[in-house]
Tab-separated table of C-alpha atoms and ligand atoms in Angstrom:
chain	number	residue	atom	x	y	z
A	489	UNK	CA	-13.447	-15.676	-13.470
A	490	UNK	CA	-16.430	-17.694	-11.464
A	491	UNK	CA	-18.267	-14.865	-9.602
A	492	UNK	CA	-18.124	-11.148	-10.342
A	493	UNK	CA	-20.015	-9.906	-6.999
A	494	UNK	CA	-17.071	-8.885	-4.547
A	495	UNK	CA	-14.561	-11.648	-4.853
A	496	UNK	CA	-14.897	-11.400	-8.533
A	497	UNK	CA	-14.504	-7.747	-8.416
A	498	UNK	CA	-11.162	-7.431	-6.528
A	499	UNK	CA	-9.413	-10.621	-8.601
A	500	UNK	CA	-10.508	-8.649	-11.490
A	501	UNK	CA	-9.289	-5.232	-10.613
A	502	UNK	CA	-5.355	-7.636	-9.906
A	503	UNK	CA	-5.729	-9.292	-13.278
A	504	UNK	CA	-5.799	-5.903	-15.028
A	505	UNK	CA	-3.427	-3.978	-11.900
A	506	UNK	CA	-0.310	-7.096	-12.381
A	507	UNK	CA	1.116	-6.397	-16.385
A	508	UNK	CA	0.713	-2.280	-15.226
A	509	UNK	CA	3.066	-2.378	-12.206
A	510	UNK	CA	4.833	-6.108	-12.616
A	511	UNK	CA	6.479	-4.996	-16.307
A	512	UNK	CA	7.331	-7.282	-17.978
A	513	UNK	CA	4.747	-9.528	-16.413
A	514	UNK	CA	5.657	-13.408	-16.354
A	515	UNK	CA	2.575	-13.722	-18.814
A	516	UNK	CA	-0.070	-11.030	-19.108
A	517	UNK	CA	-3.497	-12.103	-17.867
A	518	UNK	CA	-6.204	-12.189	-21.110
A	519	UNK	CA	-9.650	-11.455	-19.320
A	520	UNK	CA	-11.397	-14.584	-21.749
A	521	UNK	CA	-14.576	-14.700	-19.760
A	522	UNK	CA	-16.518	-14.253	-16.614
A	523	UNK	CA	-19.542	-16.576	-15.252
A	524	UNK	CA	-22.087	-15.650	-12.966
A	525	UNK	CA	-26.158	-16.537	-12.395
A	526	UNK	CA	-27.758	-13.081	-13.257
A	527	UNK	CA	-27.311	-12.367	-16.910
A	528	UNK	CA	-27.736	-8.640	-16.235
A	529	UNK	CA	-25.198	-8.475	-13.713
A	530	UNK	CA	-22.952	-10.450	-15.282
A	531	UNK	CA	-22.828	-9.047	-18.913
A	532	UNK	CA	-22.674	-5.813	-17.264
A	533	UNK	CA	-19.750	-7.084	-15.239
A	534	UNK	CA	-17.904	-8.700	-18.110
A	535	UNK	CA	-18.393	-4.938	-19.660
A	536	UNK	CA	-16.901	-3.413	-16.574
A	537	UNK	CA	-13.868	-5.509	-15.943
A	538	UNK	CA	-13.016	-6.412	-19.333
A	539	UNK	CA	-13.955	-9.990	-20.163
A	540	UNK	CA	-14.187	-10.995	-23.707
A	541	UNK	CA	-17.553	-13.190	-23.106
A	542	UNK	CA	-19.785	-14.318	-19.963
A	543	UNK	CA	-21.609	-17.261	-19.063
A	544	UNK	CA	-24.626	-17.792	-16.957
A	545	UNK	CA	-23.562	-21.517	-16.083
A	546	UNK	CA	-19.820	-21.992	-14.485
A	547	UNK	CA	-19.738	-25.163	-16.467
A	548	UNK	CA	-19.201	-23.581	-19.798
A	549	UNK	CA	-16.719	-21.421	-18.711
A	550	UNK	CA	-14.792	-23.947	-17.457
A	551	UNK	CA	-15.313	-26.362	-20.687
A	552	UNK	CA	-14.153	-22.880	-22.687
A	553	UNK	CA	-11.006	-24.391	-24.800
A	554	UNK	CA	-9.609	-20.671	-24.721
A	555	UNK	CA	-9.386	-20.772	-20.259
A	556	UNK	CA	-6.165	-21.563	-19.151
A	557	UNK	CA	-7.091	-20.615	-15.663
A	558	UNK	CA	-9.761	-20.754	-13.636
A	559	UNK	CA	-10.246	-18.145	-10.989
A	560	UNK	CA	-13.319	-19.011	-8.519
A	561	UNK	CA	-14.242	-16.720	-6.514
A	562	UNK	CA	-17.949	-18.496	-5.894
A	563	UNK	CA	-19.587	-19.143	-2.558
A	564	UNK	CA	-17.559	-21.605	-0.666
A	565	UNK	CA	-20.267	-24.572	-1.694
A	566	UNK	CA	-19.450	-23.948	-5.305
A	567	UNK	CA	-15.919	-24.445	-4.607
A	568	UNK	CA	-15.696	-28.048	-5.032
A	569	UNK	CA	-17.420	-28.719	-8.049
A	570	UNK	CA	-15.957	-25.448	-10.209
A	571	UNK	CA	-12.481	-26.701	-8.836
A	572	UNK	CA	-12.350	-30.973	-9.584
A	573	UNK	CA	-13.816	-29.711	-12.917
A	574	UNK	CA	-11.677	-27.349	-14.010
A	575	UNK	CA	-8.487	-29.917	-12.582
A	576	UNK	CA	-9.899	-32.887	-15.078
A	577	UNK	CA	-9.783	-30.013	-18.106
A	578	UNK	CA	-6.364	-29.328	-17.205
A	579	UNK	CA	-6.661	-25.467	-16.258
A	580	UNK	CA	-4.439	-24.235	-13.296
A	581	UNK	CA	-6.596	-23.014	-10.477
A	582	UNK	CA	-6.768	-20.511	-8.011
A	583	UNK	CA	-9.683	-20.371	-5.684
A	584	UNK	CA	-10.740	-18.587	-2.686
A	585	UNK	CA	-11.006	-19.950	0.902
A	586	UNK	CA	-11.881	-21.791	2.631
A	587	UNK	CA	-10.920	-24.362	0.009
A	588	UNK	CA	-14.078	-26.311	1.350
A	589	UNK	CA	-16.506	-26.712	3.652
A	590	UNK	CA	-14.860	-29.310	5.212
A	591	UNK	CA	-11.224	-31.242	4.895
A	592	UNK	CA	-13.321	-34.334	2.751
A	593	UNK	CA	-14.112	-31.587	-0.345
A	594	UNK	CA	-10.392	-29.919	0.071
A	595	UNK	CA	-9.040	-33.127	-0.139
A	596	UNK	CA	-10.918	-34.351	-3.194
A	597	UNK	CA	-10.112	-30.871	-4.739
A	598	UNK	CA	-6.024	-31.136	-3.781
A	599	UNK	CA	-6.134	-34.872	-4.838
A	600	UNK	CA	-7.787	-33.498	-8.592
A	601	UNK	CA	-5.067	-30.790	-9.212
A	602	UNK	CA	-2.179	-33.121	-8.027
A	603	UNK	CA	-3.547	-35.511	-10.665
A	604	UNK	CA	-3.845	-33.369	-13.005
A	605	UNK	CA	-0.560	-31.511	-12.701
A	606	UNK	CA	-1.912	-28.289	-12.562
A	607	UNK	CA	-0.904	-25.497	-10.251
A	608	UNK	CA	-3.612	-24.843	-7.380
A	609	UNK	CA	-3.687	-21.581	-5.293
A	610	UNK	CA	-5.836	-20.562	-2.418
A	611	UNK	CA	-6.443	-17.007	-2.349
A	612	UNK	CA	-4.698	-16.503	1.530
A	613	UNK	CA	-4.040	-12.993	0.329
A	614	UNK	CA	-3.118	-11.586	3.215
A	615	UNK	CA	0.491	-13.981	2.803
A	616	UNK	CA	0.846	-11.252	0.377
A	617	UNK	CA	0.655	-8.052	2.370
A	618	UNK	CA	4.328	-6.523	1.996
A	619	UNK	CA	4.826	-6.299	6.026
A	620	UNK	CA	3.258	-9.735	6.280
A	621	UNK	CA	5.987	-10.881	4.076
A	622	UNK	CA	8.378	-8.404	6.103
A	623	UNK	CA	7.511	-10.042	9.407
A	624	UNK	CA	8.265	-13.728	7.984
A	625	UNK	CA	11.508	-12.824	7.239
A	626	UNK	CA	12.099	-11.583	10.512
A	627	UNK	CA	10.774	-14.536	12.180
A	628	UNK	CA	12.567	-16.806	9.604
A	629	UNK	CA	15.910	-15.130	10.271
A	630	UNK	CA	15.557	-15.303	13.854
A	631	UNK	CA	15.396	-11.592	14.895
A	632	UNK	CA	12.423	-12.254	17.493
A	633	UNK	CA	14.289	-15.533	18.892
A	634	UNK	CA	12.416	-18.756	18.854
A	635	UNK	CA	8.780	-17.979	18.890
A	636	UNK	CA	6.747	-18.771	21.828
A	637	UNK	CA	3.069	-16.830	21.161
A	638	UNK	CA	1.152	-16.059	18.376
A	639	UNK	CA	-2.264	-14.440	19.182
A	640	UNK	CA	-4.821	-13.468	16.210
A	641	UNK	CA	-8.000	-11.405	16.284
A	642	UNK	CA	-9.602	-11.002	13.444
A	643	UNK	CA	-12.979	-8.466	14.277
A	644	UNK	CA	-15.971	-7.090	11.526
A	645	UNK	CA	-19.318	-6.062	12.757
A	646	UNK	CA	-21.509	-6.112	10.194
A	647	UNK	CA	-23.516	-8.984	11.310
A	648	UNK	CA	-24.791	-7.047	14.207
A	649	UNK	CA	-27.507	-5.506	12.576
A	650	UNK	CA	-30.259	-8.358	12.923
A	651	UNK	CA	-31.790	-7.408	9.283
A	652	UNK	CA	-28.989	-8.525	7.332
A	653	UNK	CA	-30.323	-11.282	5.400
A	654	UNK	CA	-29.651	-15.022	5.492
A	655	UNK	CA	-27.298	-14.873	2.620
A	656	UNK	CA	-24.917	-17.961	2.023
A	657	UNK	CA	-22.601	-16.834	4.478
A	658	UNK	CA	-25.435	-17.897	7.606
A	659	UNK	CA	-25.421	-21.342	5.787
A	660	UNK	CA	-23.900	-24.517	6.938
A	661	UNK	CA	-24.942	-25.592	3.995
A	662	UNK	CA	-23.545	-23.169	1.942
A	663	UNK	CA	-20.862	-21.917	4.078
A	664	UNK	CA	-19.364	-24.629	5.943
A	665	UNK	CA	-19.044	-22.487	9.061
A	666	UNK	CA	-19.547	-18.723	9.853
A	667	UNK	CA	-16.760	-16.488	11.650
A	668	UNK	CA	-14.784	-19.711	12.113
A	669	UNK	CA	-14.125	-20.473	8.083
A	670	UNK	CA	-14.913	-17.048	6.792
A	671	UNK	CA	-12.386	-15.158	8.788
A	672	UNK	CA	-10.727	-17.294	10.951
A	673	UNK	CA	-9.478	-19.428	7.914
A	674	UNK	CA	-7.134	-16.421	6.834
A	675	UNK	CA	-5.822	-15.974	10.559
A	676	UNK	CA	-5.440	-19.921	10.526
A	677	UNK	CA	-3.514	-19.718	7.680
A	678	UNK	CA	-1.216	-16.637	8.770
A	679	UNK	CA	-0.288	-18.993	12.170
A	680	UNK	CA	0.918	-21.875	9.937
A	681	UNK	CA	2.365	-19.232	7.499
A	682	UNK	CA	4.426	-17.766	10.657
A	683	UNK	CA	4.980	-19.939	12.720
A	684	UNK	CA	3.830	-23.693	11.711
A	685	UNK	CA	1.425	-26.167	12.353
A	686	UNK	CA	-1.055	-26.388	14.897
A	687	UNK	CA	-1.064	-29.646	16.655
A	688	UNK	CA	-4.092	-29.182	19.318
A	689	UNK	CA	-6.600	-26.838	19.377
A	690	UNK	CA	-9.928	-26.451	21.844
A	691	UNK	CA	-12.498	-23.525	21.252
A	692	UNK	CA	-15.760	-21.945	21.834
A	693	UNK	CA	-18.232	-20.482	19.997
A	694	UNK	CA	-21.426	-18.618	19.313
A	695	UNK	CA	-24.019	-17.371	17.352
A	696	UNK	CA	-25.958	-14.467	18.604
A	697	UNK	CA	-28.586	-13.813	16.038
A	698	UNK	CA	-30.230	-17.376	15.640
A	699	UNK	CA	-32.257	-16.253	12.705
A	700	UNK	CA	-32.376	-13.448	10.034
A	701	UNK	CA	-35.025	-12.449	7.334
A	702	UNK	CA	-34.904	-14.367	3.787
A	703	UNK	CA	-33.545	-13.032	0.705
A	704	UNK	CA	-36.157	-13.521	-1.046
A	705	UNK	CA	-38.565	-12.641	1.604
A	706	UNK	CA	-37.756	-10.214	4.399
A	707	UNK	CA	-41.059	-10.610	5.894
A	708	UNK	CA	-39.631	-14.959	6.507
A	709	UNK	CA	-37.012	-15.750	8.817
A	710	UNK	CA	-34.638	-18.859	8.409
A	711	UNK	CA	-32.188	-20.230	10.690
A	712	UNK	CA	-28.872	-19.461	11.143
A	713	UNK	CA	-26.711	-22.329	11.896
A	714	UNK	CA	-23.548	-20.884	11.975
A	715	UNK	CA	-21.464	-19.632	14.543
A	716	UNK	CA	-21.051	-15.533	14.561
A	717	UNK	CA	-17.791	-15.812	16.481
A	718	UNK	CA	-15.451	-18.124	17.966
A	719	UNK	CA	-12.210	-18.328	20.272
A	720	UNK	CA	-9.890	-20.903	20.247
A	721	UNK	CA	-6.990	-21.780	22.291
A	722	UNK	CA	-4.080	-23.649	19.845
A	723	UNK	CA	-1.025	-25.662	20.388
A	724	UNK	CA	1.707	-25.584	17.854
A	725	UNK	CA	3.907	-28.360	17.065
A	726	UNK	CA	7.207	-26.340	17.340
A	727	UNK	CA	6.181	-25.885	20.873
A	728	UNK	CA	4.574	-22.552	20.873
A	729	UNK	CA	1.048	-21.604	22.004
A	730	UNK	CA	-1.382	-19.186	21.213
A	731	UNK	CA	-5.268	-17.773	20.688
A	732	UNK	CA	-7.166	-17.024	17.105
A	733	UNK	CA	-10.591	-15.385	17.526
A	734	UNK	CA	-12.808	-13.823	14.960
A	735	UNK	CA	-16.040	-12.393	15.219
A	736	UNK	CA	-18.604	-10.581	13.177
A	737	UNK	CA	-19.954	-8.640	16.233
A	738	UNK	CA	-17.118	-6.828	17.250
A	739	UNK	CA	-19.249	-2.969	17.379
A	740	UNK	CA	-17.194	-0.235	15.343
A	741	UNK	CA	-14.956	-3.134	14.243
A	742	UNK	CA	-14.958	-3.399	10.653
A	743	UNK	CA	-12.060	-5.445	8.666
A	744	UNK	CA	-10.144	-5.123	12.046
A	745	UNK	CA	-7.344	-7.942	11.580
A	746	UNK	CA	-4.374	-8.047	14.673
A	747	UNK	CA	-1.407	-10.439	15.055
A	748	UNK	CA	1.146	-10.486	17.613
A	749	UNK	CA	4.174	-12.641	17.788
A	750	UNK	CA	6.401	-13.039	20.654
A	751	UNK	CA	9.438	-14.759	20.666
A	752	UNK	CA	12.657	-14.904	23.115
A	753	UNK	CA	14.113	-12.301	21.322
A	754	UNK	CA	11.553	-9.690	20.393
A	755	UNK	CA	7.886	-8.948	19.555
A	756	UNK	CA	5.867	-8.589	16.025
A	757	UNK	CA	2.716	-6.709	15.858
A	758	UNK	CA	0.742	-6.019	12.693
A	759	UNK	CA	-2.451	-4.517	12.095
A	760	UNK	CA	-4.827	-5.063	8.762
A	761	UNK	CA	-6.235	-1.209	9.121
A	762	UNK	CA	-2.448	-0.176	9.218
A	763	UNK	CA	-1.602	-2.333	6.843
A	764	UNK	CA	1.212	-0.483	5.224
A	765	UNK	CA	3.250	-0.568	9.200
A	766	UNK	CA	5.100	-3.224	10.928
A	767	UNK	CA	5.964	-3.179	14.696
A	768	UNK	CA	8.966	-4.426	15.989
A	769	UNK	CA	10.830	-4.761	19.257
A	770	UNK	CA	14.010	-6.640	19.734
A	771	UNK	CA	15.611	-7.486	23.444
A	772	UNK	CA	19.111	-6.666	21.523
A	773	UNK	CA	18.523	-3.535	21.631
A	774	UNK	CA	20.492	-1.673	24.269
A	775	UNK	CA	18.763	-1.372	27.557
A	776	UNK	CA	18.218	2.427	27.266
A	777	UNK	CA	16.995	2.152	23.696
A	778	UNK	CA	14.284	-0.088	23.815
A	779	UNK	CA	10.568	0.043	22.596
A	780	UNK	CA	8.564	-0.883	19.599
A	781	UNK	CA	9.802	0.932	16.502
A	782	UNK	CA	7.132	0.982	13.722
A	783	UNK	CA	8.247	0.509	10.333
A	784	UNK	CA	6.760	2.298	7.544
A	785	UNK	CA	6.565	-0.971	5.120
A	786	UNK	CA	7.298	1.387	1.788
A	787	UNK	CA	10.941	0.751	1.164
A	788	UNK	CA	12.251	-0.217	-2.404
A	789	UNK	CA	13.837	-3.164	-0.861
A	790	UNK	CA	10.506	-4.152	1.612
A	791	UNK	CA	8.489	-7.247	-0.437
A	792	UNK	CA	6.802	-6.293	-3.692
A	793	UNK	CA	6.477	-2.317	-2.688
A	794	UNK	CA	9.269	-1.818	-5.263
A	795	UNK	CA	7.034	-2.047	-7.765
A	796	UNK	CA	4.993	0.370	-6.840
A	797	UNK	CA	5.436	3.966	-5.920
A	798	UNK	CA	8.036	5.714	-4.392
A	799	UNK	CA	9.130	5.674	-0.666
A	800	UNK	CA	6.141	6.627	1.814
A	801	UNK	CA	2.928	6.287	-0.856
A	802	UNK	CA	1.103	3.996	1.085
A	803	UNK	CA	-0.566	0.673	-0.565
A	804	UNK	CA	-3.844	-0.608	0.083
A	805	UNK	CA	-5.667	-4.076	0.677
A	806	UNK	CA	-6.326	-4.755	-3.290
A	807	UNK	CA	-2.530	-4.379	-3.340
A	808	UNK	CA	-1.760	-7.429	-1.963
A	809	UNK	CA	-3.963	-9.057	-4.205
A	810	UNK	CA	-2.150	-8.289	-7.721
A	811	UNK	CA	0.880	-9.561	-5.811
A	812	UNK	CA	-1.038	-13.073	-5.455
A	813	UNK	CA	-2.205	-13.176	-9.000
A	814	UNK	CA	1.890	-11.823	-9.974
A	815	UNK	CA	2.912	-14.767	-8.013
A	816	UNK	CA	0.588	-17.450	-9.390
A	817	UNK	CA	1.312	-16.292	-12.779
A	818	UNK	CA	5.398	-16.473	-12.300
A	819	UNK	CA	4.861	-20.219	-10.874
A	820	UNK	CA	2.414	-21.011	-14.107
A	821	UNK	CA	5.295	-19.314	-16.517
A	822	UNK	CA	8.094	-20.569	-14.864
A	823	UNK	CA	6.500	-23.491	-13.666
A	824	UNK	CA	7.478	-22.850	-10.304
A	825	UNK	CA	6.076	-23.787	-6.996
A	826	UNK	CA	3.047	-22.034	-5.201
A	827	UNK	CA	4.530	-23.099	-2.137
A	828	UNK	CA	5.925	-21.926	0.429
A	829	UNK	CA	5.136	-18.390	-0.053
A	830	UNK	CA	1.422	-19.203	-1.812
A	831	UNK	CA	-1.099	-21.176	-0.295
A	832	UNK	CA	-1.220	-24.431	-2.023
A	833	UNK	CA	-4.602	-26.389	-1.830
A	834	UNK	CA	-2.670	-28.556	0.777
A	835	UNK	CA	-2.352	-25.807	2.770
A	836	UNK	CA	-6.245	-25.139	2.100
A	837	UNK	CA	-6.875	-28.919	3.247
A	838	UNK	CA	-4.707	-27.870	6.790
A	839	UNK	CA	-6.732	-24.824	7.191
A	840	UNK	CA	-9.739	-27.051	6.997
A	841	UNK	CA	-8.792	-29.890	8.927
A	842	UNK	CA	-7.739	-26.831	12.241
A	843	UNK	CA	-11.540	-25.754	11.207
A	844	UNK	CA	-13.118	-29.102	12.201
A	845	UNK	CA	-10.795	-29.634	14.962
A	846	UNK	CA	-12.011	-25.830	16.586
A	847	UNK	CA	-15.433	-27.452	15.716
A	848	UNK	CA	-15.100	-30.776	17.161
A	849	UNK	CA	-13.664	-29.778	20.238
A	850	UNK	CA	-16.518	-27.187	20.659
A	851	UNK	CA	-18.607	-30.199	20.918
A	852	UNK	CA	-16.201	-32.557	22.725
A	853	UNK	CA	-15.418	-29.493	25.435
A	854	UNK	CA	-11.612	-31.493	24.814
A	855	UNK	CA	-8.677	-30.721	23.542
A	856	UNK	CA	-8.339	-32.247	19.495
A	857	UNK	CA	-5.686	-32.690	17.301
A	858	UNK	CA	-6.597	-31.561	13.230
A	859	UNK	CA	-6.675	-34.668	11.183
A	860	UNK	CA	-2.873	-35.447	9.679
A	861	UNK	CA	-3.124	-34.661	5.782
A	862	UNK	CA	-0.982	-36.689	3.400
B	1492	NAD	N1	-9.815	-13.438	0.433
B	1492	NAD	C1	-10.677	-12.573	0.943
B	1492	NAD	O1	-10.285	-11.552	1.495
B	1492	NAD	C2	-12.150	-12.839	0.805
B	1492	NAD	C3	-13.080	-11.837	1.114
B	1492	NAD	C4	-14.437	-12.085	0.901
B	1492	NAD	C5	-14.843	-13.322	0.439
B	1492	NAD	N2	-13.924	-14.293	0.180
B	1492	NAD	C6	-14.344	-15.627	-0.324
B	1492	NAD	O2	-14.692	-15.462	-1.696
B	1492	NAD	C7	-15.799	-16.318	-2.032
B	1492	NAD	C8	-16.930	-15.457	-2.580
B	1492	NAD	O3	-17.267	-14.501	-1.606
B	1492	NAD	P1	-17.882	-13.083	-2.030
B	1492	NAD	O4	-17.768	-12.208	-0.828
B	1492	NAD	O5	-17.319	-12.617	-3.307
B	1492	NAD	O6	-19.393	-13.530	-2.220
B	1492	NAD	P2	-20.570	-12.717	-2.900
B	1492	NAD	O7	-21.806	-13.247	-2.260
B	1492	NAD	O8	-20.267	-11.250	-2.880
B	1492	NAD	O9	-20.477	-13.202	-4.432
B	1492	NAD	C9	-20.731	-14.535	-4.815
B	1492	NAD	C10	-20.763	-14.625	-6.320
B	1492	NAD	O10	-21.052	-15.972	-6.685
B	1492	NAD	C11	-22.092	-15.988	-7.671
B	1492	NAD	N3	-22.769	-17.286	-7.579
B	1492	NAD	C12	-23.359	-17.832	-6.497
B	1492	NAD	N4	-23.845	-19.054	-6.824
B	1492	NAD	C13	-23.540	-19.273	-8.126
B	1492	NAD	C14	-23.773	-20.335	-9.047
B	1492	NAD	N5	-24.428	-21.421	-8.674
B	1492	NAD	N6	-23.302	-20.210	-10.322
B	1492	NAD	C15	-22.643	-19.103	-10.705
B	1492	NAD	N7	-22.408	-18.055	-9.878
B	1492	NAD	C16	-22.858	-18.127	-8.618
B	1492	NAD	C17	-22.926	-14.799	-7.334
B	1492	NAD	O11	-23.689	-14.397	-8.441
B	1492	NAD	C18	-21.824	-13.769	-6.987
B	1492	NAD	O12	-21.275	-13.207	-8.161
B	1492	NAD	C19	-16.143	-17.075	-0.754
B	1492	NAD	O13	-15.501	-18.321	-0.766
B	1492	NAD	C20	-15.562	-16.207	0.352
B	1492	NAD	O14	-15.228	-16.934	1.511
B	1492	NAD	C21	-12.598	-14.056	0.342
């Protein structure tokens, strides 16, 4: 595990959740080590989450002959290097997004594992929200008609407060982009999940606090050169349209994720803070019996909530991790495919490449295409 702050945490907490609830697991995760800069904090996390060793310098983990797989849950500049490295030693990788700061590093990174043979995950987790999954298989067996709109908001706030400091996350830099790849990769990823790819795209965007104290020195400011939120207007190949925004400035907004999807048939509607509820409305209804119906997403038979508790007792948002790492760890055993129901690091490289295309056309004020992965 590369990072144990909150990333780190949470895969963690699914590595040690999976073997409990997915019995027999494909292969049971062995917690072998855990790398991170602060020796403190990280012997103290290895302690807490049950690592047999840490490391102060990723490269030794990754060199470790007892790592099969390499988790990295590091800022999204230390995704590259961690990734290509861990490809050449052969270890099967699943990393969070954005895969890179840009299509050139998720390329290099997809073009490593392919090489290698090794299986490569992006940590999309929300693919693996149980009425997420529900609402795919409603769209893929046509019960909303051929889709025509997909709109995505996906709203925090905790930028607002102009004394956060310039972590990595205010970083080109460090973070690529701001709103854009931090939260707008996962909704990004949930449009090509649903309904395909995006062909054109053209968006705005803006930053409202242009500077924020230092780190290491809250009485310095540095620059922020990232956007805080952005709204762009996409074109899907399959002929539907649609809008993705996300924002860090969204007041009293805190992890507030909505999708809708409307087809010629019906209408989807899902909500992160509800996560465990899917709404549904289908034109074949009867005339006199229409309306949304919500359904409570807790049913044996409803994705990966059979493993869990009975009818009715809700899940929560580390849930749907543990199903990612139960997935990745059936494809390694089995040696399955990631895809289609994983993000594969291709699918990290199309996230990136709608990224720069939001980005270029903010500065183009045109309509662009994202560039056409191989
Ligand atoms: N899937 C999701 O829901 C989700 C949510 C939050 C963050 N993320 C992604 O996870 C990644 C990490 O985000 P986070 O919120 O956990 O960040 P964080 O700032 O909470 O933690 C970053 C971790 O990286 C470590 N680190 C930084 N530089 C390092 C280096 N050079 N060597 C070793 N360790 C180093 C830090 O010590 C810390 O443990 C990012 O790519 C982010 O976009 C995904």
């Amino acid at each position: 595990m590369l990072g144990y702050s909150f990333m780190g945490k949470a895969h963690s907490n699914a590595y040690a959740r999976m073997p409990v609830f997915f019995y027999p697991p494909p292969a049971r995760p062995r917690l072998v080590a855990i790398a991170g800069r602060t020796e403190g904090k990280v012997k103290e996390a290895a302690v807490r989450f049950g690592f047999q060793r840490y490391y102060t310098d990723w490269n030794k983990l990754v060199a470790d002959p007892e790592v099969e797989v390499v988790d990295n849950g590091l800022p999204n500049d230390m995704h590259l290097g961690p990734c290509v490295e861990a490809a050449e030693r052969g270890k099967h990788i699943l990393c969070e997004k954005p895969l890179g700061r840009n299509p050139g590093e998720s390329q290099a990174m997809l073009r490593a594992a392919e090489k290698a043979g090794v299986k490569h995950m992006v940590a999309f987790n929300y693919r693996f929200v149980p009425a997420v999954r529900l609402a795919k298989q409603f769209i893929d067996e046509g019960y909303i008609g051929k889709v025509l709109q997909f709109r995505a908001a996906y709203l925090q706030d905790w930028a607002m407060d102009p004394d956060v400091p310039r972590t990595w996350r205010f970083r080109k830099e460090s973070a690529g982009s701001g709103a854009l790849g931090d939260l707008g990769a996962h909704i990004i990823d949930l449009s090509r999940f649903l309904v395909g790819e995006i062909g054109a795209t053209v968006g705005i965007a803006k930053t409202f606090t242009g500077a924020r104290p230092l780190p290491g020195d809250p009485t310095k400011k540095g620059e922020v050169d990232v956007d805080d939120a952005f709204v762009a207007l996409v074109k899907f190949t399959g002929g539907a349209v649609g809008s993705l925004e996300a924002s860090r400035f969204c007041a009293g907004r805190r992890n507030f994720q909505r999708i809708e999807i409307h087809g010629t048939e019906g209408s989807i509607g899902f909500n992160l803070e509800r996560l465990n509820e899917l709404e549904v409305y289908s034109n074949r209804e009867q005339s006199d019996r229409r309306g949304f119906k919500t359904i409570l997403v807790t049913e044996a038979d409803h994705p990966f909530v059979g493993k869990w508790w009975p009818r009715g007792h809700i899940i929560g948002w580390e849930h749907a991790m543990v199903h990612e790492v139960y997935h990745f760890f059936d494809v390694i055993a089995r040696d399955g495919r990631v895809a289609p129901w994983g993000a594969t690091f291709y699918d990290g490289l199309r996230a990136d490449e709608v990224i720069e295309a939001v980005q270029k056309s903010i500065s183009s004020q045109r309509w662009e295409a994202p560039g056409l992965a191989s």
